[in-house]
Amino acid sequence: MQTMRKQIAAANWKMNLTYQQGEKLLDDILGESIKLFAHQQVIFAVPFPYLLMSRSEVADEYNYFVSAQNCYHKKSGAFTGEISAEMLHSIGVPYCVIGHSERREYFNETNAMLADKVNLCLENSVTPIFCCGEPLSIREAGTQNEYVATQLKESLFHLSAKDLKDIIIAYEPIWAIGTGKTATTEQAQEIHAYLRSVLAGQYGQHTADEVSILYGGSVKASNAAEIFACPDVDGGLVGGASLVAADFTEIIRSLKA
Ligand code: PGA
């Protein structure tokens, strides 16, 4: 089962790079011609205006994909400046990051709103990369398990087992994002195993074993292999280090073979 579960290196560019820099970065990474196994994927979550360019860059590459970084929680209508899941689908975008901690924090996204986004993505054949993770105060209080379990329950547990299997989960402790502080491999494995047990409690072990759970938070070329080797860590969602071709290619090479 373990080797069959998808192992994913996902780049989260956030609000970085110009179009030209993004194009060059993709050229440099794809120029390395890293061949992926059937169970491995590389996903580039790029800014909206770069989606079509990025999609055509990866079009001929086996198991390389693009992702949006967000979509709106309503279907369509008078929401100036927003982007719907249907729009993403209409330009052939197969993935969308949902509920990144920066969106929860700076754009007041709630678990209920994220449940709506997840539904709209699934209705439009866009696979959500659903982010969860606790702030430092919660980790210090030792209540991180309850905190992340609530995030999963309130945004995902209305789904059928079939739909849940289509989702990628990214666990990103907020205290590790962009701080250079990575969770230890023990911390990562422990909470990933816990998240999988929460999924198993709701959907059964078989379904839980099929869901990829990525780790995010200061993943670097130097620590990726160690973190990705944890049995319940199925790759990573990578911010800073995904902006440097040499670093991200090393991270891709660190996926479980
Ligand atoms: P980081 O960001 O790798 O720069 O810590 C990860 C993320 O926020 O997805």
PDB file of C-alpha atoms and ligand atoms in Angstrom:
ATOM      1  CA  MET A   1       0.000   0.000   0.000  1.00  0.00           C
ATOM      2  CA  GLN A   2       2.708   2.444   1.002  1.00  0.00           C
ATOM      3  CA  THR A   3       4.540   2.323  -2.302  1.00  0.00           C
ATOM      4  CA  MET A   4       1.296   2.684  -4.226  1.00  0.00           C
ATOM      5  CA  ARG A   5       0.180   5.866  -2.481  1.00  0.00           C
ATOM      6  CA  LYS A   6       1.005   8.939  -4.579  1.00  0.00           C
ATOM      7  CA  GLN A   7       4.216  10.699  -3.543  1.00  0.00           C
ATOM      8  CA  ILE A   8       4.039  14.374  -4.456  1.00  0.00           C
ATOM      9  CA  ALA A   9       6.444  17.313  -4.631  1.00  0.00           C
ATOM     10  CA  ALA A  10       4.232  20.409  -4.803  1.00  0.00           C
ATOM     11  CA  ALA A  11       5.719  23.854  -5.354  1.00  0.00           C
ATOM     12  CA  ASN A  12       3.841  26.777  -3.844  1.00  0.00           C
ATOM     13  CA  TRP A  13       5.178  29.918  -5.492  1.00  0.00           C
ATOM     14  CA  LYS A  14       2.833  32.155  -3.458  1.00  0.00           C
ATOM     15  CA  MET A  15       2.993  35.786  -4.680  1.00  0.00           C
ATOM     16  CA  ASN A  16       6.516  35.528  -6.031  1.00  0.00           C
ATOM     17  CA  LEU A  17       8.263  35.787  -9.414  1.00  0.00           C
ATOM     18  CA  THR A  18       7.376  37.694 -12.559  1.00  0.00           C
ATOM     19  CA  TYR A  19       5.924  35.803 -15.506  1.00  0.00           C
ATOM     20  CA  GLN A  20       9.358  35.719 -17.150  1.00  0.00           C
ATOM     21  CA  GLN A  21      11.060  34.491 -13.991  1.00  0.00           C
ATOM     22  CA  GLY A  22       8.401  31.833 -13.567  1.00  0.00           C
ATOM     23  CA  GLU A  23       8.839  30.644 -17.123  1.00  0.00           C
ATOM     24  CA  LYS A  24      12.604  30.428 -16.665  1.00  0.00           C
ATOM     25  CA  LEU A  25      12.224  28.548 -13.388  1.00  0.00           C
ATOM     26  CA  LEU A  26       9.959  25.968 -15.048  1.00  0.00           C
ATOM     27  CA  ASP A  27      12.377  25.667 -17.980  1.00  0.00           C
ATOM     28  CA  ASP A  28      15.281  25.100 -15.608  1.00  0.00           C
ATOM     29  CA  ILE A  29      13.431  22.494 -13.535  1.00  0.00           C
ATOM     30  CA  LEU A  30      11.969  20.636 -16.512  1.00  0.00           C
ATOM     31  CA  GLY A  31      15.345  20.890 -18.269  1.00  0.00           C
ATOM     32  CA  GLU A  32      16.683  18.476 -15.650  1.00  0.00           C
ATOM     33  CA  SER A  33      14.400  15.851 -17.222  1.00  0.00           C
ATOM     34  CA  ILE A  34      13.692  14.062 -13.959  1.00  0.00           C
ATOM     35  CA  LYS A  35      11.671  10.992 -14.903  1.00  0.00           C
ATOM     36  CA  LEU A  36       8.901  10.234 -12.450  1.00  0.00           C
ATOM     37  CA  PHE A  37       7.560   6.831 -11.491  1.00  0.00           C
ATOM     38  CA  ALA A  38       3.841   6.153 -11.886  1.00  0.00           C
ATOM     39  CA  HIS A  39       3.263   6.835  -8.166  1.00  0.00           C
ATOM     40  CA  GLN A  40       5.172  10.147  -8.174  1.00  0.00           C
ATOM     41  CA  GLN A  41       3.868  13.590  -9.142  1.00  0.00           C
ATOM     42  CA  VAL A  42       5.227  17.106  -9.335  1.00  0.00           C
ATOM     43  CA  ILE A  43       2.724  19.949  -9.032  1.00  0.00           C
ATOM     44  CA  PHE A  44       3.438  23.659  -9.547  1.00  0.00           C
ATOM     45  CA  ALA A  45       0.991  25.944  -7.714  1.00  0.00           C
ATOM     46  CA  VAL A  46       1.557  29.181  -9.593  1.00  0.00           C
ATOM     47  CA  PRO A  47      -0.139  32.606  -9.603  1.00  0.00           C
ATOM     48  CA  PHE A  48      -3.349  32.750 -11.689  1.00  0.00           C
ATOM     49  CA  PRO A  49      -1.874  34.713 -14.627  1.00  0.00           C
ATOM     50  CA  TYR A  50       0.814  32.041 -15.111  1.00  0.00           C
ATOM     51  CA  LEU A  51      -1.478  29.000 -15.154  1.00  0.00           C
ATOM     52  CA  LEU A  52      -1.876  28.672 -18.921  1.00  0.00           C
ATOM     53  CA  MET A  53       1.813  29.216 -19.623  1.00  0.00           C
ATOM     54  CA  SER A  54       2.743  26.720 -16.894  1.00  0.00           C
ATOM     55  CA  ARG A  55       0.218  24.211 -18.127  1.00  0.00           C
ATOM     56  CA  SER A  56       1.707  24.268 -21.607  1.00  0.00           C
ATOM     57  CA  GLU A  57       5.236  23.992 -20.155  1.00  0.00           C
ATOM     58  CA  VAL A  58       4.348  20.741 -18.346  1.00  0.00           C
ATOM     59  CA  ALA A  59       1.972  19.413 -21.009  1.00  0.00           C
ATOM     60  CA  ASP A  60       4.394  16.857 -22.447  1.00  0.00           C
ATOM     61  CA  GLU A  61       5.913  15.820 -19.132  1.00  0.00           C
ATOM     62  CA  TYR A  62       4.707  12.617 -17.491  1.00  0.00           C
ATOM     63  CA  ASN A  63       3.102  13.277 -14.084  1.00  0.00           C
ATOM     64  CA  TYR A  64       3.963  16.974 -13.960  1.00  0.00           C
ATOM     65  CA  PHE A  65       0.925  19.213 -13.320  1.00  0.00           C
ATOM     66  CA  VAL A  66      -0.111  22.748 -12.461  1.00  0.00           C
ATOM     67  CA  SER A  67      -2.304  23.979  -9.636  1.00  0.00           C
ATOM     68  CA  ALA A  68      -4.037  27.190  -8.660  1.00  0.00           C
ATOM     69  CA  GLN A  69      -3.281  28.570  -5.196  1.00  0.00           C
ATOM     70  CA  ASN A  70      -6.879  29.408  -4.336  1.00  0.00           C
ATOM     71  CA  CYS A  71     -10.399  29.727  -5.717  1.00  0.00           C
ATOM     72  CA  TYR A  72     -13.534  31.462  -4.494  1.00  0.00           C
ATOM     73  CA  HIS A  73     -16.121  29.738  -2.305  1.00  0.00           C
ATOM     74  CA  LYS A  74     -19.079  30.680  -4.523  1.00  0.00           C
ATOM     75  CA  LYS A  75     -20.019  29.187  -7.860  1.00  0.00           C
ATOM     76  CA  SER A  76     -20.177  32.383  -9.958  1.00  0.00           C
ATOM     77  CA  GLY A  77     -21.604  35.874  -9.978  1.00  0.00           C
ATOM     78  CA  ALA A  78     -20.902  39.411  -8.815  1.00  0.00           C
ATOM     79  CA  PHE A  79     -17.609  38.810  -6.998  1.00  0.00           C
ATOM     80  CA  THR A  80     -15.262  41.204  -8.756  1.00  0.00           C
ATOM     81  CA  GLY A  81     -11.710  39.981  -8.880  1.00  0.00           C
ATOM     82  CA  GLU A  82     -12.402  36.424  -7.768  1.00  0.00           C
ATOM     83  CA  ILE A  83     -11.723  33.157  -9.625  1.00  0.00           C
ATOM     84  CA  SER A  84     -14.090  30.172  -9.572  1.00  0.00           C
ATOM     85  CA  ALA A  85     -13.338  26.452  -9.617  1.00  0.00           C
ATOM     86  CA  GLU A  86     -15.295  26.246 -12.871  1.00  0.00           C
ATOM     87  CA  MET A  87     -12.967  28.812 -14.460  1.00  0.00           C
ATOM     88  CA  LEU A  88      -9.961  26.738 -13.384  1.00  0.00           C
ATOM     89  CA  HIS A  89     -11.496  23.629 -14.896  1.00  0.00           C
ATOM     90  CA  SER A  90     -12.283  25.503 -18.106  1.00  0.00           C
ATOM     91  CA  ILE A  91      -8.570  26.182 -18.677  1.00  0.00           C
ATOM     92  CA  GLY A  92      -7.519  22.648 -17.797  1.00  0.00           C
ATOM     93  CA  VAL A  93      -6.163  23.216 -14.279  1.00  0.00           C
ATOM     94  CA  PRO A  94      -6.350  19.903 -12.410  1.00  0.00           C
ATOM     95  CA  TYR A  95      -5.437  21.022  -8.857  1.00  0.00           C
ATOM     96  CA  CYS A  96      -6.138  23.876  -6.463  1.00  0.00           C
ATOM     97  CA  VAL A  97      -4.582  24.608  -3.074  1.00  0.00           C
ATOM     98  CA  ILE A  98      -7.364  25.151  -0.553  1.00  0.00           C
ATOM     99  CA  GLY A  99      -7.093  26.670   2.906  1.00  0.00           C
ATOM    100  CA  HIS A 100      -3.428  27.572   3.029  1.00  0.00           C
ATOM    101  CA  SER A 101      -2.684  29.053   6.452  1.00  0.00           C
ATOM    102  CA  GLU A 102      -1.873  32.405   4.863  1.00  0.00           C
ATOM    103  CA  ARG A 103      -5.367  32.526   3.392  1.00  0.00           C
ATOM    104  CA  ARG A 104      -6.921  31.436   6.661  1.00  0.00           C
ATOM    105  CA  GLU A 105      -4.982  34.142   8.484  1.00  0.00           C
ATOM    106  CA  TYR A 106      -4.932  37.124   6.100  1.00  0.00           C
ATOM    107  CA  PHE A 107      -8.190  36.491   4.255  1.00  0.00           C
ATOM    108  CA  ASN A 108     -10.219  35.132   7.156  1.00  0.00           C
ATOM    109  CA  GLU A 109     -11.029  31.826   5.516  1.00  0.00           C
ATOM    110  CA  THR A 110     -13.044  29.608   7.834  1.00  0.00           C
ATOM    111  CA  ASN A 111     -13.421  25.829   7.911  1.00  0.00           C
ATOM    112  CA  ALA A 112     -17.000  26.221   6.636  1.00  0.00           C
ATOM    113  CA  MET A 113     -15.906  28.391   3.700  1.00  0.00           C
ATOM    114  CA  LEU A 114     -13.209  25.855   2.877  1.00  0.00           C
ATOM    115  CA  ALA A 115     -15.809  23.072   2.843  1.00  0.00           C
ATOM    116  CA  ASP A 116     -17.633  25.061   0.140  1.00  0.00           C
ATOM    117  CA  LYS A 117     -14.406  25.500  -1.837  1.00  0.00           C
ATOM    118  CA  VAL A 118     -13.673  21.777  -1.611  1.00  0.00           C
ATOM    119  CA  ASN A 119     -17.174  20.985  -2.909  1.00  0.00           C
ATOM    120  CA  LEU A 120     -16.888  23.414  -5.812  1.00  0.00           C
ATOM    121  CA  CYS A 121     -13.500  21.996  -6.770  1.00  0.00           C
ATOM    122  CA  LEU A 122     -14.782  18.428  -6.741  1.00  0.00           C
ATOM    123  CA  GLU A 123     -17.887  19.395  -8.738  1.00  0.00           C
ATOM    124  CA  ASN A 124     -15.555  20.847 -11.352  1.00  0.00           C
ATOM    125  CA  SER A 125     -13.025  17.991 -11.442  1.00  0.00           C
ATOM    126  CA  VAL A 126     -10.358  20.087  -9.740  1.00  0.00           C
ATOM    127  CA  THR A 127      -8.520  18.154  -7.031  1.00  0.00           C
ATOM    128  CA  PRO A 128      -8.149  20.111  -3.802  1.00  0.00           C
ATOM    129  CA  ILE A 129      -4.779  20.194  -2.064  1.00  0.00           C
ATOM    130  CA  PHE A 130      -6.298  20.808   1.338  1.00  0.00           C
ATOM    131  CA  CYS A 131      -4.039  22.500   3.892  1.00  0.00           C
ATOM    132  CA  CYS A 132      -4.252  22.135   7.639  1.00  0.00           C
ATOM    133  CA  GLY A 133      -1.879  22.886  10.481  1.00  0.00           C
ATOM    134  CA  GLU A 134      -1.635  24.520  13.876  1.00  0.00           C
ATOM    135  CA  PRO A 135      -0.155  27.835  15.051  1.00  0.00           C
ATOM    136  CA  LEU A 136       2.710  27.911  17.549  1.00  0.00           C
ATOM    137  CA  SER A 137       0.464  28.628  20.541  1.00  0.00           C
ATOM    138  CA  ILE A 138      -1.491  25.436  19.911  1.00  0.00           C
ATOM    139  CA  ARG A 139       1.682  23.372  19.500  1.00  0.00           C
ATOM    140  CA  GLU A 140       3.021  24.812  22.745  1.00  0.00           C
ATOM    141  CA  ALA A 141      -0.223  23.926  24.515  1.00  0.00           C
ATOM    142  CA  GLY A 142       0.078  20.385  23.119  1.00  0.00           C
ATOM    143  CA  THR A 143      -3.382  20.430  21.527  1.00  0.00           C
ATOM    144  CA  GLN A 144      -2.283  20.231  17.889  1.00  0.00           C
ATOM    145  CA  ASN A 145      -3.981  16.887  17.275  1.00  0.00           C
ATOM    146  CA  GLU A 146      -7.423  18.145  18.264  1.00  0.00           C
ATOM    147  CA  TYR A 147      -6.827  21.371  16.324  1.00  0.00           C
ATOM    148  CA  VAL A 148      -5.981  19.712  13.007  1.00  0.00           C
ATOM    149  CA  ALA A 149      -8.630  17.005  13.457  1.00  0.00           C
ATOM    150  CA  THR A 150     -11.249  19.770  13.735  1.00  0.00           C
ATOM    151  CA  GLN A 151      -9.944  21.363  10.527  1.00  0.00           C
ATOM    152  CA  LEU A 152     -10.380  18.046   8.706  1.00  0.00           C
ATOM    153  CA  LYS A 153     -13.772  17.305  10.228  1.00  0.00           C
ATOM    154  CA  GLU A 154     -15.294  20.707   9.505  1.00  0.00           C
ATOM    155  CA  SER A 155     -14.038  21.020   5.947  1.00  0.00           C
ATOM    156  CA  LEU A 156     -13.879  17.440   4.659  1.00  0.00           C
ATOM    157  CA  PHE A 157     -15.985  14.972   6.613  1.00  0.00           C
ATOM    158  CA  HIS A 158     -19.182  15.731   4.730  1.00  0.00           C
ATOM    159  CA  LEU A 159     -17.549  14.054   1.714  1.00  0.00           C
ATOM    160  CA  SER A 160     -18.111  10.490   0.577  1.00  0.00           C
ATOM    161  CA  ALA A 161     -15.179   8.074   0.815  1.00  0.00           C
ATOM    162  CA  LYS A 162     -14.945   8.175  -2.960  1.00  0.00           C
ATOM    163  CA  ASP A 163     -14.538  11.964  -2.975  1.00  0.00           C
ATOM    164  CA  LEU A 164     -12.160  11.939  -0.040  1.00  0.00           C
ATOM    165  CA  LYS A 165      -9.825   9.629  -1.927  1.00  0.00           C
ATOM    166  CA  ASP A 166      -9.509  12.345  -4.575  1.00  0.00           C
ATOM    167  CA  ILE A 167      -8.152  14.864  -2.104  1.00  0.00           C
ATOM    168  CA  ILE A 168      -4.559  15.602  -1.238  1.00  0.00           C
ATOM    169  CA  ILE A 169      -3.930  16.786   2.296  1.00  0.00           C
ATOM    170  CA  ALA A 170      -1.018  19.042   3.219  1.00  0.00           C
ATOM    171  CA  TYR A 171      -0.099  19.291   6.883  1.00  0.00           C
ATOM    172  CA  GLU A 172       1.745  22.548   7.454  1.00  0.00           C
ATOM    173  CA  PRO A 173       2.519  23.638  10.998  1.00  0.00           C
ATOM    174  CA  ILE A 174       2.277  27.438  10.825  1.00  0.00           C
ATOM    175  CA  TRP A 175       5.330  27.835  13.060  1.00  0.00           C
ATOM    176  CA  ALA A 176       7.412  26.064  10.405  1.00  0.00           C
ATOM    177  CA  ILE A 177       6.233  28.024   7.345  1.00  0.00           C
ATOM    178  CA  GLY A 178       8.881  30.366   6.025  1.00  0.00           C
ATOM    179  CA  THR A 179      10.635  30.372   9.391  1.00  0.00           C
ATOM    180  CA  GLY A 180      13.444  27.946   8.657  1.00  0.00           C
ATOM    181  CA  LYS A 181      12.128  25.847  11.559  1.00  0.00           C
ATOM    182  CA  THR A 182      11.120  22.434  10.305  1.00  0.00           C
ATOM    183  CA  ALA A 183       9.159  19.928  12.318  1.00  0.00           C
ATOM    184  CA  THR A 184      11.442  17.080  13.322  1.00  0.00           C
ATOM    185  CA  THR A 185      10.902  13.853  11.438  1.00  0.00           C
ATOM    186  CA  GLU A 186       9.397  12.431  14.641  1.00  0.00           C
ATOM    187  CA  GLN A 187       6.938  15.343  14.909  1.00  0.00           C
ATOM    188  CA  ALA A 188       6.017  15.049  11.233  1.00  0.00           C
ATOM    189  CA  GLN A 189       5.544  11.269  11.302  1.00  0.00           C
ATOM    190  CA  GLU A 190       3.572  11.431  14.544  1.00  0.00           C
ATOM    191  CA  ILE A 191       1.005  13.968  13.367  1.00  0.00           C
ATOM    192  CA  HIS A 192       0.771  12.499   9.856  1.00  0.00           C
ATOM    193  CA  ALA A 193       0.015   9.083  11.369  1.00  0.00           C
ATOM    194  CA  TYR A 194      -2.514  10.765  13.638  1.00  0.00           C
ATOM    195  CA  LEU A 195      -4.209  12.524  10.699  1.00  0.00           C
ATOM    196  CA  ARG A 196      -4.381   9.221   8.871  1.00  0.00           C
ATOM    197  CA  SER A 197      -5.969   7.611  11.939  1.00  0.00           C
ATOM    198  CA  VAL A 198      -8.583  10.396  12.003  1.00  0.00           C
ATOM    199  CA  LEU A 199      -9.358   9.673   8.350  1.00  0.00           C
ATOM    200  CA  ALA A 200      -9.486   5.945   9.129  1.00  0.00           C
ATOM    201  CA  GLY A 201     -11.909   6.573  11.996  1.00  0.00           C
ATOM    202  CA  GLN A 202     -14.306   8.270   9.623  1.00  0.00           C
ATOM    203  CA  TYR A 203     -13.744   6.409   6.365  1.00  0.00           C
ATOM    204  CA  GLY A 204     -11.996   3.143   7.244  1.00  0.00           C
ATOM    205  CA  GLN A 205      -8.338   2.193   7.010  1.00  0.00           C
ATOM    206  CA  HIS A 206      -8.480   1.273   3.347  1.00  0.00           C
ATOM    207  CA  THR A 207      -9.575   4.765   2.310  1.00  0.00           C
ATOM    208  CA  ALA A 208      -7.204   6.457   4.762  1.00  0.00           C
ATOM    209  CA  ASP A 209      -4.293   4.497   3.325  1.00  0.00           C
ATOM    210  CA  GLU A 210      -4.974   5.899  -0.129  1.00  0.00           C
ATOM    211  CA  VAL A 211      -4.864   9.594   0.793  1.00  0.00           C
ATOM    212  CA  SER A 212      -1.548  11.354   0.248  1.00  0.00           C
ATOM    213  CA  ILE A 213      -0.571  13.570   3.174  1.00  0.00           C
ATOM    214  CA  LEU A 214       2.150  16.077   2.298  1.00  0.00           C
ATOM    215  CA  TYR A 215       4.318  17.876   4.816  1.00  0.00           C
ATOM    216  CA  GLY A 216       4.921  21.622   4.438  1.00  0.00           C
ATOM    217  CA  GLY A 217       6.999  24.110   6.361  1.00  0.00           C
ATOM    218  CA  SER A 218      10.619  24.928   5.525  1.00  0.00           C
ATOM    219  CA  VAL A 219      11.177  21.830   3.405  1.00  0.00           C
ATOM    220  CA  LYS A 220      14.611  22.261   1.828  1.00  0.00           C
ATOM    221  CA  ALA A 221      16.912  20.321  -0.447  1.00  0.00           C
ATOM    222  CA  SER A 222      18.896  19.360   2.642  1.00  0.00           C
ATOM    223  CA  ASN A 223      16.034  17.943   4.722  1.00  0.00           C
ATOM    224  CA  ALA A 224      13.508  16.701   2.145  1.00  0.00           C
ATOM    225  CA  ALA A 225      14.790  13.125   1.871  1.00  0.00           C
ATOM    226  CA  GLU A 226      14.712  12.614   5.624  1.00  0.00           C
ATOM    227  CA  ILE A 227      11.195  14.016   6.008  1.00  0.00           C
ATOM    228  CA  PHE A 228       9.807  12.245   2.932  1.00  0.00           C
ATOM    229  CA  ALA A 229      11.202   8.932   4.214  1.00  0.00           C
ATOM    230  CA  CYS A 230       8.683   8.937   7.087  1.00  0.00           C
ATOM    231  CA  PRO A 231       6.119   6.221   6.359  1.00  0.00           C
ATOM    232  CA  ASP A 232       3.099   8.550   6.595  1.00  0.00           C
ATOM    233  CA  VAL A 233       4.680  11.528   4.815  1.00  0.00           C
ATOM    234  CA  ASP A 234       3.905  11.374   1.112  1.00  0.00           C
ATOM    235  CA  GLY A 235       6.002  14.277  -0.135  1.00  0.00           C
ATOM    236  CA  GLY A 236       5.838  17.993   0.506  1.00  0.00           C
ATOM    237  CA  LEU A 237       4.260  21.355  -0.203  1.00  0.00           C
ATOM    238  CA  VAL A 238       7.227  23.631  -0.644  1.00  0.00           C
ATOM    239  CA  GLY A 239       7.336  27.428  -0.595  1.00  0.00           C
ATOM    240  CA  GLY A 240      10.715  29.164  -0.478  1.00  0.00           C
ATOM    241  CA  ALA A 241      12.798  26.267  -1.762  1.00  0.00           C
ATOM    242  CA  SER A 242      10.495  25.785  -4.747  1.00  0.00           C
ATOM    243  CA  LEU A 243      11.667  29.119  -6.166  1.00  0.00           C
ATOM    244  CA  VAL A 244      15.209  27.867  -6.759  1.00  0.00           C
ATOM    245  CA  ALA A 245      15.554  25.292  -9.548  1.00  0.00           C
ATOM    246  CA  ALA A 246      18.515  23.436  -8.002  1.00  0.00           C
ATOM    247  CA  ASP A 247      16.719  23.151  -4.670  1.00  0.00           C
ATOM    248  CA  PHE A 248      13.373  22.050  -6.011  1.00  0.00           C
ATOM    249  CA  THR A 249      14.886  19.452  -8.345  1.00  0.00           C
ATOM    250  CA  GLU A 250      16.711  17.973  -5.359  1.00  0.00           C
ATOM    251  CA  ILE A 251      13.393  17.910  -3.490  1.00  0.00           C
ATOM    252  CA  ILE A 252      11.753  16.085  -6.412  1.00  0.00           C
ATOM    253  CA  ARG A 253      14.568  13.542  -6.322  1.00  0.00           C
ATOM    254  CA  SER A 254      13.884  13.043  -2.596  1.00  0.00           C
ATOM    255  CA  LEU A 255      10.413  11.551  -3.163  1.00  0.00           C
ATOM    256  CA  LYS A 256      10.030   7.922  -2.109  1.00  0.00           C
ATOM    257  CA  ALA A 257      10.924   5.729  -5.084  1.00  0.00           C
TER     258      ALA A 257
HETATM  259  P1  PGA B   1       7.903  27.312   3.094  1.00  0.00           P
HETATM  260  O1  PGA B   1       6.353  27.410   2.750  1.00  0.00           O
HETATM  261  O2  PGA B   1       8.418  26.070   2.391  1.00  0.00           O
HETATM  262  O3  PGA B   1       8.516  28.568   2.549  1.00  0.00           O
HETATM  263  O4  PGA B   1       8.039  27.189   4.573  1.00  0.00           O
HETATM  264  C1  PGA B   1       5.534  26.270   2.708  1.00  0.00           C
HETATM  265  C2  PGA B   1       4.116  26.668   2.388  1.00  0.00           C
HETATM  266  O5  PGA B   1       3.640  27.668   2.941  1.00  0.00           O
HETATM  267  O6  PGA B   1       3.430  25.998   1.595  1.00  0.00           O
END
